[in-house]
Amino acid sequence: MKKQLKIIFIVLSIFYFYSNLFCLETIDEKERPWHLLEQAKIQMEKGEFGLALHLTNKARDIHKEQMEAKYSYMFNALKPKRVKLEGDNISDVYAILNKREDHDACKILDEIFLTHPPVFFDKSISKLMSWLEKRKAFPETDYLTGRIYFAEGDYEQAMHYYKEAWNSHNFLEIPDERFNIIYALADTSKLLRKYDEQEKYLLLVLTEDPIYGTTNLESDALQAMIKTISSEKTTEKFFLLYRNRNPIALKAYMDLTDIYMEAGKNRRALATAVLASIITITNLDDLISKDNYTYEYTNLSDLLHRLNRKQEVILWAEKQNFWRAFMNLADCLSNNGNTEQASYLYSKLAESIPSIKYAQEAIYKKEQMVKNK
């Protein structure tokens, strides 16, 4: 009887082991979550929100099944006593799995190592397994679901899914996509009139920019920038000395400038406006340098005049809100009592900025400064 029970147990174990493998292969062969997600994006662009949501949910469900199947397969692959004897080192475990000709387990590990090398897990197979167990999260689907609800005007639901996406952002295929999630959270918070949350999310972007520092403690570099622009009579030395190649943070700096100006927090607004303008001029300066290797920055007027010859660049700059960044800086200088510097910048923008709208705004604001003296 005991012998029969042992045989049944072995048969069931083998069946369970291979059923996991079969499940893994059939899901992979039938439909791929990334393909479904791309189809969902296309349907969303067409305005087919119901179909987009259906495809997104399907992608999420299939991804979850795949990850659970992989975890289950690996869990069983690591069970044998011979494998356990190798300890926790990933390389040693991989070697014994390969020696045992468990090619499917090795394939799963190889797929993981494409984006997360062993060092990511401190070379620990137990940490890898802990990560794999949580890998059923698919933040890209949550982010797209949020976008679908946002497009439909359901901001509360959009916020829920954006938060879900942020909670699992460590599993993003492209890590920089986290900034899209943060900006979605900030923009939706603004629409829901949750301004403290909007500020909180925007500041998350700045935690990755060492030039900013913190809200309560500005970096030495930022303090130097503010000192330069405040002590000089013009803004020329400021634009000549400093650069910051961090375009992803531009929106955060500009939105925070708007928040702080509206709240009357003029010193904070100046700090964010300074960095927004430096990112802007860095972008424009680099763009001109790519087309003209002999070019060297001399002054703001020269840079803006050179842009006038490139209509495609002007359109791109307007889309990036570059001119608003310069105007915000002049406004913040004025609000902080740096009227001489503000007047100079308004003059240069009025003379050279390749935008009638902002040129007229600069002229008007300079005239208002003269009247209020």
XYZ file of C-alpha atoms in Angstrom:
373
model
C 0.000 0.000 0.000
C 2.782 2.385 0.956
C 4.560 1.543 -2.286
C 1.431 2.326 -4.309
C 0.971 5.657 -2.513
C 4.609 6.532 -3.228
C 4.118 5.765 -6.946
C 0.956 7.904 -7.037
C 2.790 10.760 -5.312
C 5.647 10.604 -7.837
C 3.213 10.507 -10.782
C 1.304 13.514 -9.428
C 4.545 15.431 -8.843
C 5.668 14.782 -12.416
C 2.229 15.791 -13.733
C 2.298 19.026 -11.699
C 5.831 19.838 -12.851
C 5.053 19.377 -16.551
C 1.612 21.027 -16.339
C 3.385 24.207 -15.219
C 5.727 23.942 -18.192
C 2.825 23.288 -20.567
C 0.931 26.265 -19.165
C 4.018 28.453 -19.614
C 4.519 27.428 -23.230
C 0.855 27.651 -24.290
C 0.418 31.170 -22.867
C 3.591 32.342 -24.574
C 2.587 30.859 -27.912
C -1.023 32.057 -27.868
C -0.749 35.758 -27.002
C 1.928 38.096 -25.822
C 0.990 40.812 -23.277
C 3.187 43.457 -24.921
C 1.470 42.921 -28.263
C -1.934 43.325 -26.605
C -0.745 46.440 -24.812
C 0.401 48.023 -28.080
C -2.966 47.171 -29.639
C -4.666 48.806 -26.663
C -2.646 52.001 -27.209
C -3.715 52.089 -30.864
C -7.382 51.670 -29.902
C -7.053 54.405 -27.300
C -5.662 56.809 -29.902
C -8.689 55.988 -32.075
C -11.003 56.843 -29.190
C -12.132 53.235 -28.778
C -11.805 53.354 -25.000
C -13.904 50.269 -24.249
C -11.841 48.063 -26.543
C -8.612 49.632 -25.288
C -9.590 48.819 -21.705
C -10.521 45.244 -22.651
C -7.148 44.664 -24.342
C -5.273 46.239 -21.423
C -7.038 44.017 -18.882
C -6.339 40.975 -21.050
C -2.641 41.897 -21.259
C -2.529 42.249 -17.475
C -4.220 38.874 -16.902
C -1.975 36.990 -19.332
C 1.162 38.611 -17.895
C 0.060 37.568 -14.407
C -0.498 33.963 -15.586
C 2.905 33.878 -17.265
C 4.740 35.220 -14.217
C 2.921 32.883 -11.839
C 3.758 29.937 -14.114
C 7.428 30.941 -14.222
C 7.564 31.362 -10.465
C 5.885 27.984 -9.923
C 8.259 26.271 -12.361
C 11.337 27.822 -10.734
C 10.036 27.007 -7.249
C 9.843 23.327 -8.183
C 13.137 23.411 -10.083
C 14.894 24.589 -6.909
C 13.272 21.946 -4.682
C 15.572 18.937 -5.316
C 18.081 18.281 -2.567
C 20.989 18.357 -5.031
C 20.059 21.892 -6.101
C 19.592 23.085 -2.506
C 23.070 21.831 -1.629
C 24.560 24.476 -3.955
C 23.475 27.223 -1.571
C 22.107 30.676 -2.416
C 24.629 31.865 -5.002
C 22.929 32.421 -8.377
C 25.909 31.266 -10.425
C 26.212 28.004 -8.506
C 22.474 27.326 -8.750
C 22.451 28.129 -12.462
C 25.383 25.748 -13.000
C 23.663 22.831 -11.275
C 20.380 23.480 -13.144
C 22.313 23.466 -16.392
C 24.135 20.269 -15.362
C 20.781 18.644 -14.623
C 19.666 19.716 -18.114
C 16.822 21.769 -16.754
C 16.927 24.035 -19.786
C 13.558 25.621 -19.075
C 14.715 26.858 -15.671
C 17.907 28.187 -17.257
C 15.836 29.884 -19.960
C 13.705 31.670 -17.356
C 16.862 32.863 -15.577
C 18.435 33.979 -18.861
C 15.345 36.061 -19.655
C 15.573 37.729 -16.248
C 19.299 38.417 -16.638
C 18.688 40.320 -19.888
C 17.354 43.245 -17.863
C 18.391 42.351 -14.304
C 21.867 40.835 -13.947
C 22.680 38.663 -10.905
C 24.250 41.629 -9.120
C 20.792 43.266 -9.035
C 19.757 40.467 -6.660
C 23.054 40.567 -4.732
C 23.772 37.273 -6.537
C 21.157 35.632 -4.288
C 18.715 33.114 -5.776
C 16.324 33.598 -2.835
C 16.174 37.356 -3.537
C 15.622 36.614 -7.214
C 12.729 34.320 -6.338
C 11.220 36.955 -4.049
C 11.430 39.445 -6.932
C 9.962 36.941 -9.407
C 7.007 36.311 -7.101
C 6.165 40.042 -7.224
C 6.876 40.301 -10.955
C 3.238 39.565 -11.764
C 2.774 43.328 -11.403
C 2.518 44.986 -14.812
C 2.740 48.767 -14.189
C 2.504 49.591 -17.896
C -1.058 48.224 -17.972
C -2.039 50.218 -14.873
C -0.593 53.390 -16.384
C -2.467 52.865 -19.663
C -5.681 52.090 -17.768
C -5.223 55.388 -15.941
C -4.780 57.199 -19.247
C -7.975 55.629 -20.614
C -10.029 56.739 -17.601
C -8.368 60.172 -17.762
C -9.378 60.520 -21.429
C -12.942 59.658 -20.433
C -12.899 62.352 -17.737
C -12.989 59.948 -14.783
C -10.079 61.499 -12.874
C -10.660 59.626 -9.607
C -10.374 56.253 -11.369
C -7.407 57.516 -13.377
C -5.695 58.528 -10.126
C -6.320 55.070 -8.647
C -4.591 53.317 -11.536
C -1.750 55.831 -11.734
C -1.074 55.111 -8.055
C -1.133 51.370 -8.762
C 1.392 51.925 -11.549
C 3.614 53.987 -9.246
C 3.457 51.367 -6.478
C 5.026 48.829 -8.862
C 7.198 51.234 -10.912
C 10.310 49.216 -10.042
C 9.029 46.594 -12.507
C 8.818 48.969 -15.478
C 10.501 47.580 -18.595
C 11.839 51.082 -19.330
C 12.763 52.685 -15.968
C 12.438 56.267 -17.262
C 8.734 55.631 -17.827
C 8.386 56.359 -14.114
C 8.509 60.068 -14.955
C 5.416 59.722 -17.157
C 3.612 58.154 -14.201
C 4.748 60.914 -11.823
C 3.624 63.649 -14.217
C 0.287 61.889 -14.727
C -0.178 61.786 -10.938
C 0.733 65.479 -10.648
C -1.508 66.639 -13.508
C -4.466 64.607 -12.254
C -3.964 65.913 -8.704
C -4.173 69.440 -10.099
C -7.452 68.675 -11.884
C -8.809 67.203 -8.648
C -7.643 70.398 -6.877
C -5.320 68.445 -4.632
C -2.504 70.962 -4.916
C -0.405 69.630 -2.035
C -0.326 66.242 -3.746
C 0.554 67.873 -7.061
C 3.557 69.548 -5.438
C 4.545 66.287 -3.700
C 4.620 64.356 -6.978
C 6.511 67.071 -8.851
C 9.140 67.154 -6.114
C 9.651 63.413 -6.672
C 11.154 64.287 -10.063
C 13.548 66.770 -8.471
C 14.859 64.236 -5.950
C 16.814 62.799 -8.872
C 18.418 66.131 -9.801
C 21.431 66.785 -7.519
C 21.559 70.416 -8.681
C 18.239 71.122 -6.948
C 19.010 69.727 -3.507
C 15.840 69.757 -1.400
C 13.004 72.206 -0.746
C 14.518 73.068 2.636
C 18.173 72.884 1.649
C 19.232 74.077 -1.793
C 22.386 72.623 -3.303
C 25.584 74.684 -3.411
C 25.280 74.827 -7.205
C 21.746 76.256 -7.052
C 22.744 78.796 -4.416
C 25.622 79.898 -6.672
C 23.234 80.297 -9.626
C 20.833 82.459 -7.601
C 23.699 84.539 -6.233
C 25.039 85.153 -9.758
C 21.722 86.227 -11.251
C 20.877 88.367 -8.209
C 24.204 90.191 -7.981
C 24.807 90.908 -11.675
C 22.994 93.805 -13.357
C 22.146 91.641 -16.387
C 21.352 87.972 -16.900
C 24.215 87.439 -19.389
C 26.784 86.029 -16.971
C 24.164 83.678 -15.531
C 23.285 82.217 -18.947
C 26.964 81.998 -19.914
C 28.152 80.154 -16.808
C 25.577 77.473 -16.080
C 24.185 74.393 -17.816
C 21.936 71.507 -16.717
C 21.220 68.586 -19.066
C 18.099 67.264 -17.424
C 15.211 67.868 -19.866
C 12.929 65.343 -18.145
C 12.772 67.644 -15.101
C 11.798 70.789 -17.045
C 8.044 70.297 -16.641
C 8.446 69.738 -12.896
C 10.453 72.945 -12.477
C 7.988 74.957 -14.549
C 4.866 73.593 -12.853
C 6.400 74.156 -9.415
C 7.278 77.717 -10.408
C 3.600 78.305 -11.236
C 2.529 76.775 -7.898
C 4.998 78.846 -5.859
C 4.279 82.111 -7.702
C 0.537 81.661 -7.159
C 1.127 80.912 -3.469
C 3.376 83.978 -3.098
C 6.421 81.816 -2.264
C 8.694 84.045 -4.301
C 12.063 82.653 -3.145
C 11.057 79.074 -3.952
C 9.631 80.194 -7.278
C 12.924 81.882 -8.167
C 14.868 78.670 -7.402
C 12.704 76.514 -9.682
C 12.529 79.215 -12.394
C 16.332 79.488 -12.392
C 16.747 75.771 -13.031
C 13.968 75.668 -15.634
C 15.643 78.465 -17.604
C 19.050 76.787 -17.372
C 17.645 73.485 -18.682
C 15.977 75.459 -21.493
C 19.077 77.331 -22.560
C 21.133 74.124 -22.333
C 18.729 72.412 -24.734
C 18.784 75.284 -27.222
C 22.561 75.757 -26.958
C 23.197 72.031 -27.559
C 20.812 72.017 -30.511
C 22.616 74.835 -32.296
C 26.008 73.275 -31.517
C 24.990 70.042 -33.260
C 24.362 71.896 -36.516
C 27.333 74.240 -36.240
C 30.487 72.819 -34.680
C 32.173 76.282 -34.664
C 29.344 77.819 -32.653
C 30.010 79.021 -29.116
C 27.457 80.617 -26.857
C 28.034 84.359 -26.441
C 24.742 85.865 -25.286
C 20.999 85.252 -25.181
C 20.141 87.576 -28.082
C 22.583 85.824 -30.418
C 21.168 82.406 -29.499
C 17.571 83.514 -30.057
C 18.423 85.183 -33.393
C 20.058 81.978 -34.607
C 16.855 80.091 -33.777
C 14.885 82.423 -36.042
C 16.494 80.695 -39.040
C 15.172 77.262 -37.994
C 11.399 77.079 -38.186
C 11.253 73.409 -37.127
C 13.286 74.214 -34.011
C 10.983 77.121 -33.128
C 7.935 74.864 -33.368
C 9.658 72.263 -31.177
C 10.709 74.923 -28.645
C 7.149 76.260 -28.427
C 5.855 72.743 -27.822
C 8.412 72.310 -25.015
C 7.232 75.607 -23.465
C 10.760 77.039 -23.587
C 9.664 80.672 -23.981
C 7.475 80.428 -20.895
C 10.538 79.270 -18.928
C 12.390 82.501 -19.791
C 9.318 84.622 -19.055
C 8.825 82.905 -15.687
C 12.408 83.713 -14.763
C 11.896 87.409 -15.523
C 8.643 87.399 -13.524
C 10.330 85.740 -10.520
C 13.239 88.184 -10.614
C 10.723 91.024 -10.553
C 8.747 89.449 -7.669
C 11.959 89.050 -5.634
C 12.941 92.701 -6.061
C 15.594 92.073 -8.726
C 13.968 94.658 -10.979
C 17.109 95.618 -12.880
C 17.765 92.021 -13.955
C 14.061 91.462 -14.721
C 13.890 94.616 -16.870
C 17.000 93.547 -18.795
C 15.598 90.062 -19.478
C 12.206 91.460 -20.546
C 14.049 93.746 -23.001
C 16.062 90.908 -24.529
C 12.978 88.710 -24.855
C 11.005 91.533 -26.462
C 13.805 92.118 -28.982
C 14.774 88.572 -29.872
C 12.308 85.877 -28.790
C 10.868 84.116 -31.881
C 7.285 84.378 -30.612
C 5.003 87.388 -31.106
C 2.888 86.354 -28.111
C 5.807 86.307 -25.665
C 7.506 89.335 -27.213
C 4.336 91.368 -26.618
C 4.025 90.022 -23.077
C 7.632 91.019 -22.366
C 7.042 94.556 -23.702
C 3.886 94.933 -21.598
C 5.538 93.671 -18.397
C 8.535 95.949 -18.833
C 6.231 98.937 -19.333
C 4.332 97.970 -16.173
C 7.593 97.880 -14.235
C 8.438 101.412 -15.430
C 4.967 102.666 -14.415
C 5.225 101.114 -10.946
C 8.602 102.652 -10.120
